[in-house]
CSV table of C-alpha atoms in Angstrom, one decimal:
chain,number,residue,atom,x,y,z
H,4,MET,CA,0.7,-24.5,-3.0
H,5,PRO,CA,-0.6,-25.1,-6.5
H,6,MET,CA,-2.7,-22.0,-6.3
H,7,THR,CA,0.3,-20.0,-5.1
H,8,MET,CA,2.4,-21.3,-8.0
H,9,SER,CA,-0.3,-20.5,-10.5
H,10,ARG,CA,-0.6,-17.0,-9.2
H,11,ALA,CA,3.2,-16.7,-9.3
H,12,ARG,CA,3.2,-17.6,-13.0
H,13,VAL,CA,0.4,-15.2,-13.9
H,14,ALA,CA,2.1,-12.4,-11.9
H,15,ARG,CA,5.4,-13.0,-13.7
H,16,ARG,CA,3.6,-12.8,-17.1
H,17,ILE,CA,2.0,-9.5,-16.2
H,18,ALA,CA,5.2,-8.1,-14.9
H,19,THR,CA,7.1,-9.2,-18.0
H,20,ALA,CA,4.4,-7.6,-20.2
H,21,ALA,CA,4.7,-4.4,-18.2
H,22,ALA,CA,8.5,-4.4,-18.6
H,23,PHE,CA,8.4,-4.8,-22.3
H,24,GLY,CA,5.5,-2.5,-23.0
H,25,GLY,CA,2.9,-5.3,-23.7
H,26,GLY,CA,-0.8,-5.0,-23.2
H,27,GLY,CA,-3.0,-6.6,-20.7
H,28,VAL,CA,-2.9,-10.2,-19.7
H,29,GLY,CA,-6.4,-11.5,-19.7
H,30,LEU,CA,-7.4,-13.0,-16.3
H,31,LEU,CA,-11.0,-13.7,-17.1
H,32,GLY,CA,-13.0,-14.9,-20.0
H,33,VAL,CA,-15.7,-12.9,-21.8
H,34,ALA,CA,-18.5,-14.6,-19.9
H,35,ALA,CA,-16.9,-14.0,-16.6
H,36,VAL,CA,-16.4,-10.3,-17.4
H,37,GLY,CA,-20.1,-10.1,-18.3
H,38,VAL,CA,-21.1,-11.5,-14.9
H,39,LEU,CA,-18.6,-9.2,-13.2
H,40,LEU,CA,-20.1,-6.1,-14.9
H,41,THR,CA,-23.7,-7.2,-14.0
H,42,GLU,CA,-22.6,-7.7,-10.3
H,43,VAL,CA,-20.8,-4.4,-10.2
H,44,ARG,CA,-24.0,-2.5,-11.2
H,45,LEU,CA,-25.9,-4.3,-8.5
H,46,ALA,CA,-23.2,-3.7,-5.9
H,47,ARG,CA,-23.1,0.1,-6.7
H,48,ARG,CA,-26.7,0.3,-5.4
H,49,THR,CA,-25.6,-0.9,-1.9
H,50,VAL,CA,-21.9,0.1,-1.6
H,51,GLY,CA,-21.5,3.6,-0.6
H,52,GLY,CA,-19.0,6.1,-1.9
H,53,SER,CA,-17.7,9.1,-0.1
H,54,SER,CA,-17.5,12.4,-1.9
H,55,ASP,CA,-16.0,14.0,1.2
H,56,ILE,CA,-12.6,15.7,0.8
H,57,PRO,CA,-10.1,13.7,2.9
H,58,PRO,CA,-8.7,15.6,5.9
H,59,CYS,CA,-5.3,17.3,5.2
H,60,ALA,CA,-2.6,15.8,7.5
H,61,ASP,CA,0.4,17.6,6.0
H,62,GLY,CA,2.8,19.1,8.5
H,63,ARG,CA,5.5,18.3,11.1
H,64,TYR,CA,5.1,15.4,13.5
H,65,GLY,CA,7.3,14.8,16.5
H,66,ALA,CA,8.3,18.5,16.7
H,67,ALA,CA,9.4,18.1,20.3
H,68,PHE,CA,12.3,15.9,19.1
H,69,GLY,CA,13.7,18.9,17.2
H,70,HIS,CA,14.7,20.5,20.5
H,71,ARG,CA,16.9,17.4,21.4
H,72,THR,CA,19.0,17.2,18.2
H,73,ASP,CA,20.6,19.3,15.5
H,74,ARG,CA,19.8,16.6,12.9
H,75,PRO,CA,17.3,17.6,10.2
H,76,PRO,CA,13.8,16.3,10.1
H,77,LEU,CA,13.0,13.2,8.1
H,78,ARG,CA,10.7,13.7,5.1
H,79,LEU,CA,7.9,11.3,4.4
H,80,GLY,CA,5.8,11.5,1.2
H,81,PHE,CA,2.5,9.7,0.4
H,82,LEU,CA,1.1,8.9,-3.0
H,83,GLY,CA,-1.8,6.9,-4.3
H,84,ASP,CA,-5.5,6.7,-4.2
H,85,SER,CA,-8.3,7.4,-1.7
H,86,THR,CA,-6.8,4.9,0.8
H,87,ALA,CA,-3.5,6.8,0.8
H,88,ALA,CA,-5.4,10.1,1.1
H,89,GLY,CA,-7.3,8.8,4.1
H,90,GLN,CA,-10.8,9.1,2.7
H,91,GLY,CA,-13.6,7.9,5.0
H,92,VAL,CA,-12.3,9.5,8.2
H,93,HIS,CA,-12.8,13.1,9.5
H,94,ARG,CA,-9.7,13.9,11.5
H,95,PRO,CA,-6.2,14.3,10.1
H,96,SER,CA,-4.8,12.2,13.0
H,97,GLN,CA,-6.9,9.2,11.8
H,98,THR,CA,-5.3,9.1,8.3
H,99,PRO,CA,-2.7,6.4,7.5
H,100,GLY,CA,-0.2,9.1,6.6
H,101,ALA,CA,-0.5,10.9,10.0
H,102,LEU,CA,-0.3,7.6,11.8
H,103,LEU,CA,2.9,6.6,10.0
H,104,ALA,CA,4.5,10.0,10.3
H,105,SER,CA,3.9,9.9,14.1
H,106,GLY,CA,5.2,6.4,14.4
H,107,LEU,CA,8.3,7.2,12.3
H,108,ALA,CA,9.0,10.2,14.5
H,109,ALA,CA,8.7,8.2,17.7
H,110,LEU,CA,11.0,5.4,16.5
H,111,SER,CA,13.6,7.7,14.9
H,112,GLU,CA,13.3,10.4,17.7
H,113,LEU,CA,13.4,13.0,15.0
H,114,PRO,CA,10.8,15.4,13.6
H,115,VAL,CA,9.0,14.1,10.5
H,116,ASP,CA,7.8,16.5,7.8
H,117,PHE,CA,4.8,14.8,6.1
H,118,ARG,CA,3.4,15.6,2.6
H,119,ASN,CA,0.5,13.8,0.9
H,120,VAL,CA,-0.2,14.2,-2.9
H,121,ALA,CA,-2.6,11.2,-3.1
H,122,LEU,CA,-5.8,11.7,-5.1
H,123,PRO,CA,-9.1,9.9,-4.3
H,124,GLY,CA,-10.2,7.9,-7.3
H,125,ALA,CA,-6.7,7.8,-8.8
H,126,GLN,CA,-5.5,4.9,-10.9
H,127,SER,CA,-1.9,4.0,-11.4
H,128,ASP,CA,-1.7,6.2,-14.5
H,129,ASP,CA,-2.0,9.2,-12.2
H,130,LEU,CA,1.3,8.3,-10.4
H,131,GLU,CA,3.4,10.2,-13.0
H,132,ARG,CA,1.6,13.4,-12.0
H,133,GLN,CA,1.9,12.7,-8.3
H,134,VAL,CA,5.6,11.9,-8.6
H,135,GLU,CA,6.1,15.3,-10.4
H,136,LEU,CA,4.4,17.1,-7.5
H,137,MET,CA,6.5,15.2,-4.9
H,138,LEU,CA,9.8,15.9,-6.6
H,139,ALA,CA,9.0,19.5,-7.8
H,140,ASP,CA,11.2,21.0,-5.0
H,141,ASP,CA,14.6,19.4,-5.2
H,142,THR,CA,15.5,20.9,-1.8
H,143,ALA,CA,12.7,19.0,-0.1
H,144,THR,CA,13.1,15.5,-1.7
H,145,PRO,CA,11.5,12.9,0.7
H,146,ASP,CA,13.7,10.4,2.5
H,147,VAL,CA,11.0,7.8,2.0
H,148,CYS,CA,7.7,7.5,0.1
H,149,VAL,CA,4.7,5.3,0.7
H,150,ILE,CA,2.4,4.4,-2.3
H,151,MET,CA,-1.0,2.8,-1.9
H,152,ILE,CA,-2.6,2.1,-5.3
H,153,GLY,CA,-4.4,-0.6,-7.3
H,154,ALA,CA,-8.0,-0.9,-6.2
H,155,ASN,CA,-9.3,1.6,-8.8
H,156,ASP,CA,-7.2,-0.2,-11.5
H,157,VAL,CA,-9.2,-3.4,-10.8
H,158,THR,CA,-12.7,-1.7,-10.6
H,159,HIS,CA,-12.0,0.3,-13.8
H,160,ARG,CA,-10.5,-2.7,-15.6
H,161,MET,CA,-7.2,-1.2,-16.4
H,162,ALA,CA,-5.0,-3.7,-18.1
H,163,PRO,CA,-2.8,-5.3,-15.3
H,164,ALA,CA,0.4,-4.9,-17.3
H,165,GLN,CA,-0.3,-1.2,-17.8
H,166,SER,CA,-1.1,-0.8,-14.1
H,167,VAL,CA,2.2,-2.4,-13.1
H,168,ARG,CA,4.2,-0.4,-15.7
H,169,HIS,CA,2.9,2.9,-14.3
H,170,LEU,CA,3.7,1.8,-10.7
H,171,SER,CA,7.2,0.5,-11.6
H,172,GLU,CA,8.1,3.8,-13.4
H,173,ALA,CA,7.0,5.8,-10.4
H,174,VAL,CA,9.1,3.7,-8.1
H,175,ARG,CA,12.1,4.0,-10.4
H,176,ARG,CA,11.8,7.8,-10.5
H,177,LEU,CA,11.5,8.1,-6.8
H,178,ARG,CA,14.5,5.8,-6.2
H,179,ALA,CA,16.6,7.7,-8.7
H,180,ALA,CA,15.8,10.9,-6.7
H,181,GLY,CA,17.2,9.2,-3.6
H,182,CYS,CA,13.9,8.1,-1.9
H,183,GLU,CA,13.3,4.8,-0.3
H,184,VAL,CA,9.9,3.5,-1.5
H,185,ILE,CA,7.3,1.2,0.2
H,186,VAL,CA,4.2,0.1,-1.7
H,187,GLY,CA,1.1,-1.1,0.0
H,188,THR,CA,-0.1,-3.5,-2.7
H,189,CYS,CA,-3.7,-3.7,-4.0
H,190,PRO,CA,-6.2,-4.5,-1.2
H,191,ASP,CA,-8.4,-7.5,-1.3
H,192,LEU,CA,-11.6,-6.2,-2.9
H,193,GLY,CA,-13.4,-9.4,-2.0
H,194,THR,CA,-13.9,-8.1,1.6
H,195,ILE,CA,-16.3,-5.3,0.6
H,196,GLU,CA,-19.3,-6.3,2.7
H,197,PRO,CA,-22.3,-5.6,0.3
H,198,VAL,CA,-20.5,-7.3,-2.6
H,199,TYR,CA,-21.9,-10.8,-3.2
H,200,GLN,CA,-20.8,-13.8,-5.2
H,201,PRO,CA,-19.7,-14.3,-7.9
H,202,LEU,CA,-18.3,-10.7,-7.8
H,203,ARG,CA,-16.7,-11.3,-4.4
H,204,TRP,CA,-14.7,-14.3,-5.7
H,205,VAL,CA,-13.7,-12.5,-9.0
H,206,ALA,CA,-12.7,-9.3,-7.1
H,207,ARG,CA,-10.6,-11.3,-4.7
H,208,ARG,CA,-8.9,-13.1,-7.5
H,209,LEU,CA,-8.2,-10.0,-9.6
H,210,SER,CA,-6.9,-8.0,-6.7
H,211,ARG,CA,-4.6,-10.7,-5.5
H,212,GLN,CA,-3.2,-11.3,-9.0
H,213,LEU,CA,-2.6,-7.5,-9.3
H,214,ALA,CA,-1.0,-7.4,-5.9
H,215,ALA,CA,1.5,-10.2,-6.8
H,216,ALA,CA,2.3,-8.5,-10.1
H,217,GLN,CA,2.8,-5.2,-8.4
H,218,THR,CA,5.3,-6.8,-6.0
H,219,ILE,CA,7.4,-8.1,-8.8
H,220,GLY,CA,7.5,-4.7,-10.6
H,221,VAL,CA,8.3,-2.9,-7.4
H,222,ILE,CA,11.0,-5.2,-6.2
H,223,GLU,CA,12.7,-5.2,-9.6
H,224,SER,CA,12.5,-1.3,-9.6
H,225,GLY,CA,14.2,-1.0,-6.2
H,226,GLY,CA,11.3,-0.7,-3.8
H,227,ARG,CA,9.8,-2.8,-1.0
H,228,THR,CA,6.2,-4.0,-0.7
H,229,VAL,CA,3.8,-4.8,2.1
H,230,SER,CA,0.7,-6.9,1.3
H,231,LEU,CA,-2.4,-5.3,2.7
H,232,GLY,CA,-5.1,-7.5,1.2
H,233,ASP,CA,-5.2,-10.7,3.3
H,234,LEU,CA,-4.1,-8.7,6.4
H,235,LEU,CA,-7.3,-6.7,6.3
H,236,GLY,CA,-9.4,-9.4,4.7
H,237,PRO,CA,-10.2,-11.7,7.7
H,238,GLU,CA,-10.4,-8.7,10.1
H,239,PHE,CA,-12.7,-6.7,7.8
H,240,GLU,CA,-14.9,-9.8,7.2
H,241,ALA,CA,-15.1,-10.5,10.9
H,242,ARG,CA,-15.7,-6.9,12.0
H,243,PRO,CA,-16.9,-4.9,9.1
H,244,ARG,CA,-18.8,-2.4,11.2
H,245,GLU,CA,-15.6,-1.5,13.0
H,246,LEU,CA,-13.1,-1.6,10.2
H,247,PHE,CA,-15.2,-0.2,7.3
H,248,GLY,CA,-16.2,3.5,7.4
H,249,PRO,CA,-19.7,4.8,7.0
H,250,ASP,CA,-19.6,4.4,3.2
H,251,ASN,CA,-19.0,0.6,3.5
H,252,TYR,CA,-16.1,0.9,1.2
H,253,HIS,CA,-13.2,2.9,2.7
H,254,PRO,CA,-11.6,1.8,6.0
H,255,SER,CA,-12.6,3.3,9.3
H,256,ALA,CA,-10.1,4.9,11.7
H,257,GLU,CA,-9.4,1.5,13.2
H,258,GLY,CA,-9.1,0.0,9.7
H,259,TYR,CA,-6.5,2.6,8.8
H,260,ALA,CA,-4.6,2.0,12.0
H,261,THR,CA,-4.5,-1.7,11.2
H,262,ALA,CA,-3.0,-1.0,7.8
H,263,ALA,CA,-0.5,1.5,9.2
H,264,MET,CA,0.7,-0.9,11.9
H,265,ALA,CA,1.5,-3.3,9.0
H,266,VAL,CA,3.4,-0.8,7.0
H,267,LEU,CA,5.4,0.9,9.9
H,268,PRO,CA,8.0,-1.8,10.4
H,269,THR,CA,8.9,-1.8,6.7
H,270,LEU,CA,8.9,2.0,6.5
H,271,CYS,CA,11.4,2.1,9.4
H,272,ALA,CA,13.5,-0.8,8.2
H,273,SER,CA,14.0,1.0,4.9
H,274,LEU,CA,15.7,3.8,6.8
H,275,GLY,CA,17.7,1.4,9.1
H,276,LEU,CA,15.5,2.2,12.1
H,277,TRP,CA,13.8,-1.1,12.8
H,278,PRO,CA,15.3,-3.3,15.6
H,279,GLU,CA,15.2,-6.5,13.6
H,280,GLU,CA,17.9,-8.3,11.5
H,281,GLU,CA,17.6,-7.9,7.8
H,282,ARG,CA,17.8,-11.6,7.4
H,283,PRO,CA,15.1,-14.4,7.3
H,284,GLU,CA,13.9,-16.1,10.4
H,285,PRO,CA,12.8,-19.6,9.2
H,286,ALA,CA,10.8,-20.2,12.4
H,287,ARG,CA,8.6,-17.3,11.4
H,288,GLY,CA,8.0,-18.6,7.9
H,289,GLU,CA,10.5,-16.2,6.3
H,290,GLY,CA,13.0,-17.0,3.6
H,291,LEU,CA,14.8,-16.2,0.4
H,292,LEU,CA,12.6,-17.1,-2.6
H,293,PRO,CA,12.3,-16.5,-6.3
H,294,VAL,CA,10.8,-13.1,-6.7
H,295,GLU,CA,7.5,-14.4,-8.3
H,296,GLN,CA,7.0,-17.0,-5.6
H,297,ALA,CA,7.6,-14.5,-2.8
H,298,ALA,CA,5.1,-12.1,-4.6
H,299,ALA,CA,2.4,-14.8,-4.8
H,300,GLU,CA,2.9,-15.8,-1.1
H,301,ALA,CA,2.8,-12.2,0.1
H,302,ALA,CA,-0.5,-11.6,-1.9
H,303,SER,CA,-2.0,-14.5,0.1
H,304,GLU,CA,-0.7,-13.4,3.5
H,305,GLY,CA,-1.2,-9.8,4.6
H,306,GLY,CA,1.4,-7.9,6.5
H,307,THR,CA,4.1,-9.6,4.5
H,308,GLU,CA,7.1,-7.6,3.4
H,309,VAL,CA,9.0,-8.4,0.2
H,310,THR,CA,12.5,-6.9,-0.3
H,311,SER,CA,15.0,-7.5,-3.1
H,312,ARG,CA,18.0,-9.7,-2.4
H,313,ALA,CA,18.9,-10.1,-6.0
H,314,PRO,CA,18.5,-12.4,-7.7
H,315,TRP,CA,16.1,-13.5,-4.9
H,316,ALA,CA,13.5,-11.8,-2.8
H,317,LEU,CA,13.4,-11.7,1.0
H,318,LEU,CA,10.0,-12.6,2.5
H,319,LYS,CA,9.6,-11.1,6.0
H,320,HIS,CA,6.8,-11.1,8.7
H,321,ARG,CA,7.9,-8.2,10.9
H,322,ARG,CA,6.6,-7.9,14.4
H,323,ARG,CA,4.2,-4.9,14.7
H,324,ARG,CA,4.1,-2.2,17.4
H,325,GLN,CA,1.2,-0.1,18.7
H,326,LEU,CA,1.2,3.3,16.9
H,327,PRO,CA,1.5,6.4,19.1
H,328,GLU,CA,-1.4,8.9,18.9
H,329,PRO,CA,-0.5,11.6,16.4
H,330,GLU,CA,-0.2,15.0,17.9
H,331,PRO,CA,-1.4,18.3,16.2
H,332,THR,CA,0.8,19.2,13.3
H,333,ASP,CA,2.4,22.5,12.2
H,334,PRO,CA,1.2,22.8,8.6
H,335,SER,CA,3.6,25.7,7.9
H,336,SER,CA,6.5,23.4,8.4
H,337,VAL,CA,5.9,21.6,5.0
H,338,THR,CA,6.2,23.5,1.8
H,339,GLY,CA,5.5,22.6,-1.8
């Protein structure tokens, strides 16, 4: 609990600095940064990095549902970095966007038009460009957008307040356009297999601090968050050969499926499609908490959803469902 409260205080400081245009909030001393940079150079010799172009999964999913209804297709947009783009796998059906589009189609029984503007290597300051692309056609505004961002902000030492500010602005713009927004917060970088101590400890601390601060910014901008870090952490550590891809950095197909299963309930709930009450179940460790406390707890427990219930935040642990296998898409069905 003391660790959670400490993380909550730091996350609130970062989010406050972001809201008022402040600079970075220092999380490490000069000596620690020096150790971190030394370890990063060593880690780069063993951690892979994929230059492959992620497979394009844009198109229509659940097209068969279109023959059963006259309702228009749902529109799902994806923004973010290489994880959002699906880097590390070779088939469109293995990307998190395709998995979520297929799951959304199955649960809504409607076709889903999917579009991905995520960019491998992107930091949060690229979100402004991505939002412009996503909203360029005002006749095809997404019903819901998923953003996965943050890892590159940590590894490139972007000031946390700057990172949160860019993300919060992106969420506000998408919400103003009528989109529901779900953010998969910064993953736990301490799970990368070839990274050793003390970098592993530092990377974990920095990524969790950023994830908590992201949650505060997103919630106060009208979005929802799902924590990916600790969800994938124990599983990646226990089965790195299965959940990491060939480059030892990006998730494998099974790793992406694990992340997608965590996001799907929140994605559907944002559209009123998930068969669970929008209220806390205390027996499942859910509750209404101060925003910064909910953010800190979510950063420590993966798969946790945080949603605004102003002036509080609702902490939820939604039950997951197996994702359906994505079928071939019709790329011509999505424009822009």
